[in-house]
Coordinates of C-alpha atoms and ligand atoms in Angstrom, one line a residue:
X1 CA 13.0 -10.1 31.3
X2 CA 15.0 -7.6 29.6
X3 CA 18.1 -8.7 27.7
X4 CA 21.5 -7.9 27.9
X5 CA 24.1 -8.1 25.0
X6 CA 26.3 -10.9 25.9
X7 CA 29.7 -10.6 27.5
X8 CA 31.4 -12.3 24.7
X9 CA 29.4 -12.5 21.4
X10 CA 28.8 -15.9 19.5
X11 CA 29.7 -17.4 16.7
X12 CA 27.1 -16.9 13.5
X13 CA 25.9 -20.1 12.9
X14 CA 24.7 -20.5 16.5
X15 CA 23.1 -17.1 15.9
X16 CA 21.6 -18.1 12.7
X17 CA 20.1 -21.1 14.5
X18 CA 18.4 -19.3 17.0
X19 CA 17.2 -16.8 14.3
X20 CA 15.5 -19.8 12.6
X21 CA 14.0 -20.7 15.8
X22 CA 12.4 -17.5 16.4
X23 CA 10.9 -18.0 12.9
X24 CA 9.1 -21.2 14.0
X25 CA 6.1 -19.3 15.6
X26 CA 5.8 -17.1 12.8
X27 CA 2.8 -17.6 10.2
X28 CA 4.0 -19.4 7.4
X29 CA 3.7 -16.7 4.6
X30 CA 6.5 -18.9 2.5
X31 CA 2.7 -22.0 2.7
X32 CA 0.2 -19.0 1.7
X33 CA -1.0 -18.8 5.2
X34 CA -0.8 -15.2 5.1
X35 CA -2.9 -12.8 3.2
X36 CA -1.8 -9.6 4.6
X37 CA 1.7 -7.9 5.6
X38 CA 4.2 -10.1 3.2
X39 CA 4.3 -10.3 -0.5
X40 CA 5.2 -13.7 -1.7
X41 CA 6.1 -13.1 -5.6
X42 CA 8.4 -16.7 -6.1
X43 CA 11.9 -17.6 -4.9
X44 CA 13.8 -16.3 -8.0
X45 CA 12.5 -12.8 -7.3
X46 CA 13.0 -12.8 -3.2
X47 CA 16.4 -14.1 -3.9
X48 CA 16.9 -10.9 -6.2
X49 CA 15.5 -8.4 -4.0
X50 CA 17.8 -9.7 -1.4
X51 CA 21.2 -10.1 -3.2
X52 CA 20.5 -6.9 -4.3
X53 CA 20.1 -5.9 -1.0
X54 CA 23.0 -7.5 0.6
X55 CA 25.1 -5.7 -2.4
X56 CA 24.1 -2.1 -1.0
X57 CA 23.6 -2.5 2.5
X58 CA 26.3 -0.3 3.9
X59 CA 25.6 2.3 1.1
X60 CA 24.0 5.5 2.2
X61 CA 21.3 7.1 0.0
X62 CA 21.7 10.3 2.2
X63 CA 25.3 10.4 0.1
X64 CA 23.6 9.5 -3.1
X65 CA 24.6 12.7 -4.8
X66 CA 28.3 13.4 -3.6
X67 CA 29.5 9.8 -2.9
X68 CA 27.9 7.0 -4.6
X69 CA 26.7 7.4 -7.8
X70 CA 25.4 4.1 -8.3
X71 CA 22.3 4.9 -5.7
X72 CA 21.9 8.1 -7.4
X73 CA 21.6 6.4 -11.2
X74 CA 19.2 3.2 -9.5
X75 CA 16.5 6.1 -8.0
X76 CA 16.6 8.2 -11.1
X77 CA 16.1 4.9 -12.6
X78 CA 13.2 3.7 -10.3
X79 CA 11.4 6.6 -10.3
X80 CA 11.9 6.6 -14.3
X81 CA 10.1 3.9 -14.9
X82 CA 7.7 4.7 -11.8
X83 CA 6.7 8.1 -14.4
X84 CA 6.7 5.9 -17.0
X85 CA 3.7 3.3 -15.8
X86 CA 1.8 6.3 -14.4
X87 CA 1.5 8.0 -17.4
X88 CA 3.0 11.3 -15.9
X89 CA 4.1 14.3 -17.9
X90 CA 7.7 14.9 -19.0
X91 CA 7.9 18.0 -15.8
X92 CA 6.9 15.5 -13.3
X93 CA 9.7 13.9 -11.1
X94 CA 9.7 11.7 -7.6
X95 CA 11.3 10.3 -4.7
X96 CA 12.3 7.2 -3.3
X97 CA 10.9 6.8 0.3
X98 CA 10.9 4.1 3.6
X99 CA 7.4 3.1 2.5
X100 CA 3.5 4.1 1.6
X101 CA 3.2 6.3 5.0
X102 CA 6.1 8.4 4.3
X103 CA 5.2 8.8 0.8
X104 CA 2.2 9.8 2.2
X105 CA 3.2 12.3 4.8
X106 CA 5.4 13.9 2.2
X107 CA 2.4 14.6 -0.3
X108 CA 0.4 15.9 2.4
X109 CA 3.3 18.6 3.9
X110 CA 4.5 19.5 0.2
X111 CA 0.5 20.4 0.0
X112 CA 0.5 22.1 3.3
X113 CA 3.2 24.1 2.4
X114 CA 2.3 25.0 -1.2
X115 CA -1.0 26.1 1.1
X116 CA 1.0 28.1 3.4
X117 CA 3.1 29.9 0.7
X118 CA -0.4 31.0 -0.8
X119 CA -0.9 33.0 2.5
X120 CA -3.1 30.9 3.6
X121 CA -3.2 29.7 7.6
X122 CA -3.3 25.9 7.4
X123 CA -3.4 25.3 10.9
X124 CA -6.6 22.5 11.3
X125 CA -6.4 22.7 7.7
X126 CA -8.5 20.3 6.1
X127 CA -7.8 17.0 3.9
X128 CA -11.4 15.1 2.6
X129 CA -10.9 11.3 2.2
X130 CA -13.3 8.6 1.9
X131 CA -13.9 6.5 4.7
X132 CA -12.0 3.4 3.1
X133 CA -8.7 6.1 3.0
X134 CA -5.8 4.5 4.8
X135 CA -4.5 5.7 8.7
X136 CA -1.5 7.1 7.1
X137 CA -3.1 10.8 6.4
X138 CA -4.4 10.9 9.8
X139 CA -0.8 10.3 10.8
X140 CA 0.4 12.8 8.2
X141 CA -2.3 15.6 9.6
X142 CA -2.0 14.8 13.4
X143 CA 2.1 15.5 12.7
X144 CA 1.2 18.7 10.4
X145 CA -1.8 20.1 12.4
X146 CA -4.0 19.2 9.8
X147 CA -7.4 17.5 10.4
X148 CA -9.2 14.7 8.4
X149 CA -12.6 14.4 7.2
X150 CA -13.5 11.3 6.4
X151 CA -16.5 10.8 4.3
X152 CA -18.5 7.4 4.6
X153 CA -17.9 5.3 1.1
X154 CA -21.0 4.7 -1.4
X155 CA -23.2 1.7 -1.5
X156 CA -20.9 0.1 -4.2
X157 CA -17.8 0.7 -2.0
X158 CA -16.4 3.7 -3.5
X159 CA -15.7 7.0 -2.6
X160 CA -19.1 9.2 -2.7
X161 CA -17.8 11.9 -4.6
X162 CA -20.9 14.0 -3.8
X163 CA -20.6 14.3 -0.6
X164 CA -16.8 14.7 -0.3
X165 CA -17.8 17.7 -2.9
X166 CA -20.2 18.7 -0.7
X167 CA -17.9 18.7 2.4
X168 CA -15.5 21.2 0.5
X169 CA -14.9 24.2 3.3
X170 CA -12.4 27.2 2.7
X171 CA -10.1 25.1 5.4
X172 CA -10.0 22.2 2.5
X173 CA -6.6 22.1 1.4
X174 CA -6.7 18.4 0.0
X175 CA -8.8 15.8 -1.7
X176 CA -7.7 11.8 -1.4
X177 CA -8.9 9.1 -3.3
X178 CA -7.4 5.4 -3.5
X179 CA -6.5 2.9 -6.2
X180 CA -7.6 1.1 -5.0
X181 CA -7.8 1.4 -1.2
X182 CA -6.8 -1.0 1.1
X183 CA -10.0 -1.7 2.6
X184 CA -12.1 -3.3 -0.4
X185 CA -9.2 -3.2 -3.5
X186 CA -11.3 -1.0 -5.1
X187 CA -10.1 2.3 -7.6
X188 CA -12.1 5.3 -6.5
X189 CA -13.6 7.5 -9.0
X190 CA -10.5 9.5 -9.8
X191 CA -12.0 11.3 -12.6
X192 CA -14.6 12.9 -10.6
X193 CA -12.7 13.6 -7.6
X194 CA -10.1 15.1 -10.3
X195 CA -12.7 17.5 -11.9
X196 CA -13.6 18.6 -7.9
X197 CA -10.0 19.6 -7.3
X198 CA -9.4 21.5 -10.5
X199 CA -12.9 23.1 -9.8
X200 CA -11.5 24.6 -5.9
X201 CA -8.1 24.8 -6.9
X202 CA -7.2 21.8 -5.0
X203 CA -4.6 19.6 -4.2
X204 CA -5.6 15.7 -5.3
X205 CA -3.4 13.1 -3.9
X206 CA -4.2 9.3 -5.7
X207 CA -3.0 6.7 -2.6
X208 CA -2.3 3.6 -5.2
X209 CA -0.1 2.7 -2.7
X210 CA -1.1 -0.8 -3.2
X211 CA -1.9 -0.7 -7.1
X212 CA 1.0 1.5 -8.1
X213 CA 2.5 -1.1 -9.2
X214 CA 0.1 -3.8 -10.2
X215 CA -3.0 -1.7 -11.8
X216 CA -0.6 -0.7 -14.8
X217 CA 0.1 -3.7 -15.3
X218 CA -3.7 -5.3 -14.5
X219 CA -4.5 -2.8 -17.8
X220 CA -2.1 -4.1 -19.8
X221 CA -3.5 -7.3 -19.1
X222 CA -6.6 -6.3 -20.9
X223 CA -8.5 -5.6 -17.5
X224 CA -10.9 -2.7 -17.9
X225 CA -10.1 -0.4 -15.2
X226 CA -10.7 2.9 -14.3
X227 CA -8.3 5.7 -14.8
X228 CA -6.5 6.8 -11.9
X229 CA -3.2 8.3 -12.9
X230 CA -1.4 11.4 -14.4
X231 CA -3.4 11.2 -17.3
X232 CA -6.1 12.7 -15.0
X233 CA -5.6 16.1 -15.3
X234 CA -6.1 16.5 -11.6
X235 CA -4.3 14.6 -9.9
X236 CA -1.2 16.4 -8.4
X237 CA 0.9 13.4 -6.8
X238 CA 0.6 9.5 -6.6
X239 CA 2.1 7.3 -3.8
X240 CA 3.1 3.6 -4.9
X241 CA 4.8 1.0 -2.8
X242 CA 7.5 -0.9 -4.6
X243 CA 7.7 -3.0 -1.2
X244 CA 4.1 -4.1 -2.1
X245 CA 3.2 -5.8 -5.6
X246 CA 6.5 -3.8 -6.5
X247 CA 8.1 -6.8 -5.0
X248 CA 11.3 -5.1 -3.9
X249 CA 12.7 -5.4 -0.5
X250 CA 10.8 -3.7 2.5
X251 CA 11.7 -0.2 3.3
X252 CA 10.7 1.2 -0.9
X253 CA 8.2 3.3 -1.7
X254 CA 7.5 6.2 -4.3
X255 CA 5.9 9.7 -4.6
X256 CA 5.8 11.2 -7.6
X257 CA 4.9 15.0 -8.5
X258 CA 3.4 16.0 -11.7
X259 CA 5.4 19.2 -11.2
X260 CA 8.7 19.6 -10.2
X261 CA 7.9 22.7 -8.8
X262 CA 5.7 21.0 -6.4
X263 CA 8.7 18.8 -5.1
X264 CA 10.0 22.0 -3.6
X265 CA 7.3 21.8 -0.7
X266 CA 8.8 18.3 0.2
X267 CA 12.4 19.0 0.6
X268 CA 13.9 20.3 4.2
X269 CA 16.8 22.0 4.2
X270 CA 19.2 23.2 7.1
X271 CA 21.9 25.4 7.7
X272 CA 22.2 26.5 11.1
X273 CA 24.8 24.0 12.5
X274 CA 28.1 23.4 11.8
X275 CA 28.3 21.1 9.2
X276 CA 26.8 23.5 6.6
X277 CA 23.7 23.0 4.5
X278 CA 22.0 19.5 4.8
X279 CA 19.3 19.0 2.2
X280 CA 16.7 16.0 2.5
X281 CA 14.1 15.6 0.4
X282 CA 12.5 12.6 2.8
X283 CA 11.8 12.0 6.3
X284 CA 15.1 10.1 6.6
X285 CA 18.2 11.3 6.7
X286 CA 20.3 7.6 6.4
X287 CA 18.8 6.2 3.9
X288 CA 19.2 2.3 3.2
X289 CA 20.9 1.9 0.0
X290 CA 19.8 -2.0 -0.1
X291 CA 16.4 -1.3 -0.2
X292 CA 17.0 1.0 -3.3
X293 CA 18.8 -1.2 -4.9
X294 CA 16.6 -4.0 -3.9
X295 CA 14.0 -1.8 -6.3
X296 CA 16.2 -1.2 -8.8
X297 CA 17.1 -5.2 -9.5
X298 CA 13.1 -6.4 -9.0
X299 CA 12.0 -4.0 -11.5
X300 CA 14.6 -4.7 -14.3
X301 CA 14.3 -8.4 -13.7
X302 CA 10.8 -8.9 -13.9
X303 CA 10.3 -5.8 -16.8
X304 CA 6.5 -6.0 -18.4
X305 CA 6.5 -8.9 -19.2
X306 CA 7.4 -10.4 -15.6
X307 CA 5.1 -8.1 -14.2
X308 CA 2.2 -9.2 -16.2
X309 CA 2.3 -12.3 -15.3
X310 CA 2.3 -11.8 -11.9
X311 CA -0.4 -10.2 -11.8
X312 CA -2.3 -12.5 -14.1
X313 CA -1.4 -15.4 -11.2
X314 CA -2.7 -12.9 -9.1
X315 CA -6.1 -11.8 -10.5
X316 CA -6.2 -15.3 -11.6
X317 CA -6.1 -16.6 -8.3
X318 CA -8.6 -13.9 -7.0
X319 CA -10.9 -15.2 -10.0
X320 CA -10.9 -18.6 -8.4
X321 CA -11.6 -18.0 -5.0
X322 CA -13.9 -15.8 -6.1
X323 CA -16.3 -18.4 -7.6
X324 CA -15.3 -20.9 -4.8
X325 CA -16.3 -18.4 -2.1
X326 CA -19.9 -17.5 -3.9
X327 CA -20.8 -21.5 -4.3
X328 CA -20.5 -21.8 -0.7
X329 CA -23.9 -21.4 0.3
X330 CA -24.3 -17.9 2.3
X331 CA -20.9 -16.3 1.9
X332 CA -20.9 -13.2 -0.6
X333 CA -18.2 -10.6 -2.5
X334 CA -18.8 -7.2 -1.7
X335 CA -17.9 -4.8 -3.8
X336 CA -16.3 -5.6 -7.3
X337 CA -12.9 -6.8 -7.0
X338 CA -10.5 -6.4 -10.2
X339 CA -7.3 -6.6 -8.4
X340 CA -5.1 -8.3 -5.8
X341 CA -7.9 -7.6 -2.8
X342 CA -10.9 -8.3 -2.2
X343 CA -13.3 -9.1 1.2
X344 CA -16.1 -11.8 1.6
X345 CA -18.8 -12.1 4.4
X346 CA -21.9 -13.9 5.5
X347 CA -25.3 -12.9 5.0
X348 CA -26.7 -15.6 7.2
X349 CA -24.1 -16.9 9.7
X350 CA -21.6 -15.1 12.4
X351 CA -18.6 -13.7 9.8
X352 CA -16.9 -13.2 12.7
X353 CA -17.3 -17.1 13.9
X354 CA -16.1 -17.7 10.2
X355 CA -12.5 -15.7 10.2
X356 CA -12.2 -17.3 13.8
X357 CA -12.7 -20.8 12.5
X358 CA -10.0 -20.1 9.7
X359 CA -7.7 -18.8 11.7
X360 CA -7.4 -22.0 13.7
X361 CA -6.8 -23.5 10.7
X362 CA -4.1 -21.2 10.4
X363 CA -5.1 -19.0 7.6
X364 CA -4.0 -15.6 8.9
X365 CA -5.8 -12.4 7.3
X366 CA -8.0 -10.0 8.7
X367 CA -11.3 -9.4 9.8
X368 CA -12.7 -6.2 8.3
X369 CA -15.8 -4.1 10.6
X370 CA -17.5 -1.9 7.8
X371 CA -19.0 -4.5 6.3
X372 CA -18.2 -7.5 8.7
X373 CA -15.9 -9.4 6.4
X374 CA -12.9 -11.2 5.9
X375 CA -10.1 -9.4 3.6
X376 CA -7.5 -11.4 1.3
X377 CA -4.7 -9.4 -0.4
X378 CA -3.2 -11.7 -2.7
X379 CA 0.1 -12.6 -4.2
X380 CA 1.4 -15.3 -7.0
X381 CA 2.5 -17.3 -4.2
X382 CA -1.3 -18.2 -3.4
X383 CA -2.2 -19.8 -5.8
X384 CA -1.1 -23.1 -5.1
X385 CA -3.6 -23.0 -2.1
X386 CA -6.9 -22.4 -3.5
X387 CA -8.0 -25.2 -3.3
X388 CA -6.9 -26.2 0.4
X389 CA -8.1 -22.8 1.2
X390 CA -11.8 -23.1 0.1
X391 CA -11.7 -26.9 1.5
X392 CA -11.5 -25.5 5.0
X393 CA -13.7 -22.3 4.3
X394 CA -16.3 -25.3 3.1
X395 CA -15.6 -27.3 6.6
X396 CA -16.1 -23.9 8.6
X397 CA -19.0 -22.7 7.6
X398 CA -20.7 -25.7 7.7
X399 CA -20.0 -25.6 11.5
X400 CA -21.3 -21.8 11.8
X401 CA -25.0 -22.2 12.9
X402 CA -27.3 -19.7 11.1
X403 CA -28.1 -16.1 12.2
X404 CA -28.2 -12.8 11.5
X405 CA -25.6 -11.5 14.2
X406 CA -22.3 -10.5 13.3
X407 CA -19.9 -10.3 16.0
X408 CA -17.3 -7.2 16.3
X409 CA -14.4 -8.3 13.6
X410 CA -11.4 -6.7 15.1
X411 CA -8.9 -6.3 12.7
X412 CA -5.2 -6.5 14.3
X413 CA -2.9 -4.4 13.0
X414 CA -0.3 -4.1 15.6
Ligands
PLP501 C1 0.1 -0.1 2.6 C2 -0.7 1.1 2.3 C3 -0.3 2.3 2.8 C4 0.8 2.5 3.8 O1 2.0 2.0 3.4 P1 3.1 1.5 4.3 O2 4.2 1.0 3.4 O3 2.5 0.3 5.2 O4 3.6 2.6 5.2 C5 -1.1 3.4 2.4 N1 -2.1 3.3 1.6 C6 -2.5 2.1 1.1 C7 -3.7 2.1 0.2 C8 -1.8 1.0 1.4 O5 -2.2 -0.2 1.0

């Protein structure tokens, strides 16, 4: 039945009642029953993100410029310190955005339009992206009549850098890899992708959407990664999510540039109506000042240090179930895992059957299809449940007769 606002109103803590109610069929991320969608980094750090929140929620970052300052300082600040992790060159410069898809959609239409002020006609222009890539450049290209091709990953996961190389066409006008992507939490092989892209003059966007702000930090850890960021000389712009293992209210995400002059393809600009010129460098044109300063406060209250140790709880905590998941008999890691993410899967029972019998227990994270697996993306706040976790993943499988059929996992991201 569809509502209708009440006549009258009602006082707020009859409304804040009812709120909690509508909570009470909600997975319990706040128990670690959720390893997907929500970010659980402690209490002291969700109670910053939302004071700070609460103190800028009626600000507008669309007047950052003329009419409060303060937003303008905390995203010079943000995106400071964003540079700073990522290694990028003193020209380089960024943006504040709603989240990893519009950081996203802005890389790809600055690169469109750096394309299209080359002469060239990008219509069905093409971006080449591993298989493991995330949805959000199809979005990006169905909205910019651009086309994806996705190439299917290597044997160990990553990109195949080969045969994206190999798929290189005069319509290519960008080259993706991830770090890590979503799918398996695994860096692609940035430096090769980066040599491709200065080789054809093209544009490489790094999606660390999800490691933006945790690989930097992994490193510093003493983790032997990769390299992924602006040390590589090709890479032209990186997305990372502050809402993710930034910790920072949702509604937060970065792009950076290594060039300013780059930026210029992002920003829209109008004129034709009666206000006079409206600039934007973003999708948005109201832009939440809480979530900004959400950012601003998370970053400079956990610094390095607090960052390191979250992600040592973290990979910690991925070290552990790691183990526990290989001693139970059948079940396997795929891939090599040296972040937040990782998936598992049975070689001789139903994976399928598996996730299903978890998530009756109520552990809520989802089923992956290419390899039939389950996928964990962890935070600090799991680690207290390792143990109950790998109890019930014990009791499971035991109940999951043996075969060689998968069913179809069918991830649910809706
Ligand atoms: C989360 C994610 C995105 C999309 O970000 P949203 O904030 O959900 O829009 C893009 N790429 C990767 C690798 C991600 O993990």
């Amino acid at each position: 039945m569809r509502a209708t606002l009440s006549a009258e109103g009602a006082d707020w803590p009859s409304i804040q009642k009812r709120l909690g109610q509508m909570a009470d069929d909600d997975i319990d991320w706040r128990a670690g029953r959720i390893a997907v969608f929500v970010f659980h980094p402690g209490n002291d750090v969700l109670d910053v993100a939302k004071d700070a929140y609460g103190m800028f929620q009626s600000e507008n970052g669309l007047g950052a410029a003329s009419a409060f300052p303060s937003l303008k300082k905390m995203e010079d600040d943000v995106v400071g310190m964003g540079l700073d992790l990522l290694h990028a060159p003193e020209d380089a410069c960024g943006s504040i955005t709603s989240g990893g898809s519009e950081s996203i959609f802005l890389a790809v239409k600055s690169c469109r339009q750096r394309a299209r002020a080359r002469g060239m006609d990008t219509r069905d222009a093409e971006i080449i992206m591993p298989k493991s890539g995330h949805p959000a450049f199809d979005k990006a290209a169905h909205y910019l009549d651009l086309k994806t091709v996705r190439i299917p990953v290597d044997t160990d996961y990553l990109a195949d850098t080969a045969a994206m190389h190999k798929a290189i066409t005069d319509k290519t006008i960008m080259i993706v890899g991830s770090a890590p992507c979503y799918p398996y939490g695994l860096i692609d092989p940035i430096t090769r992708l980066s040599e491709m892209a200065l080789e054809h003059s093209l544009w490489l966007h790094v999606d660390a959407c999800v490691g933006g702000y945790f690989a930097p930090f992994a490193r510093m850890n003493g983790i032997d990664l990769p390299e992924f960021d602006f040390r590589v000389e090709g890479v032209n712009s990186i997305s990372a999510d502050l809402h993710k293992y930034g910790y920072a209210a949702k509604g937060a995400s970065t792009l950076f540039h290594r060039h300013k002059d780059q930026q210029q393809y992002q920003v829209f600009s109008c004129s034709d109506w009666a206000c006079g010129e409206m600039k934007t460098p973003s999708l948005a044109g109201t832009r939440p000042g809480g979530s900004i300063a959400s950012a601003w406060a998370v970053m400079n209250y956990l610094g390095v240090k607090g960052y390191c140790e979250k992600v040592r709880v973290v990979t910690e905590t991925r070290e552990r179930l790691c183990s526990g998941i290989q001693e139970i008999g059948g079940l396997q890691i795929y891939g090599q895992p040296q972040l937040g993410l990782m998936i598992y899967g049975s070689a001789n029972r139903d994976t399928q059957m598996i996730w299903q019998g978890m998530f009756d227990r109520g552990w809520f994270s989802p089923p992956l299809d290419e390899p039939p697996s389950i996928h964990l993306m962890l935070s600090p706040g799991h680690a207290d449940h390792v143990e109950h976790y790998l109890e019930d993943l014990n009791d499971v499988v035991a109940k999951v007769p043996i075969s060689t059929q998968n069913g179809h996992m069918r991830a649910r991201y809706t």
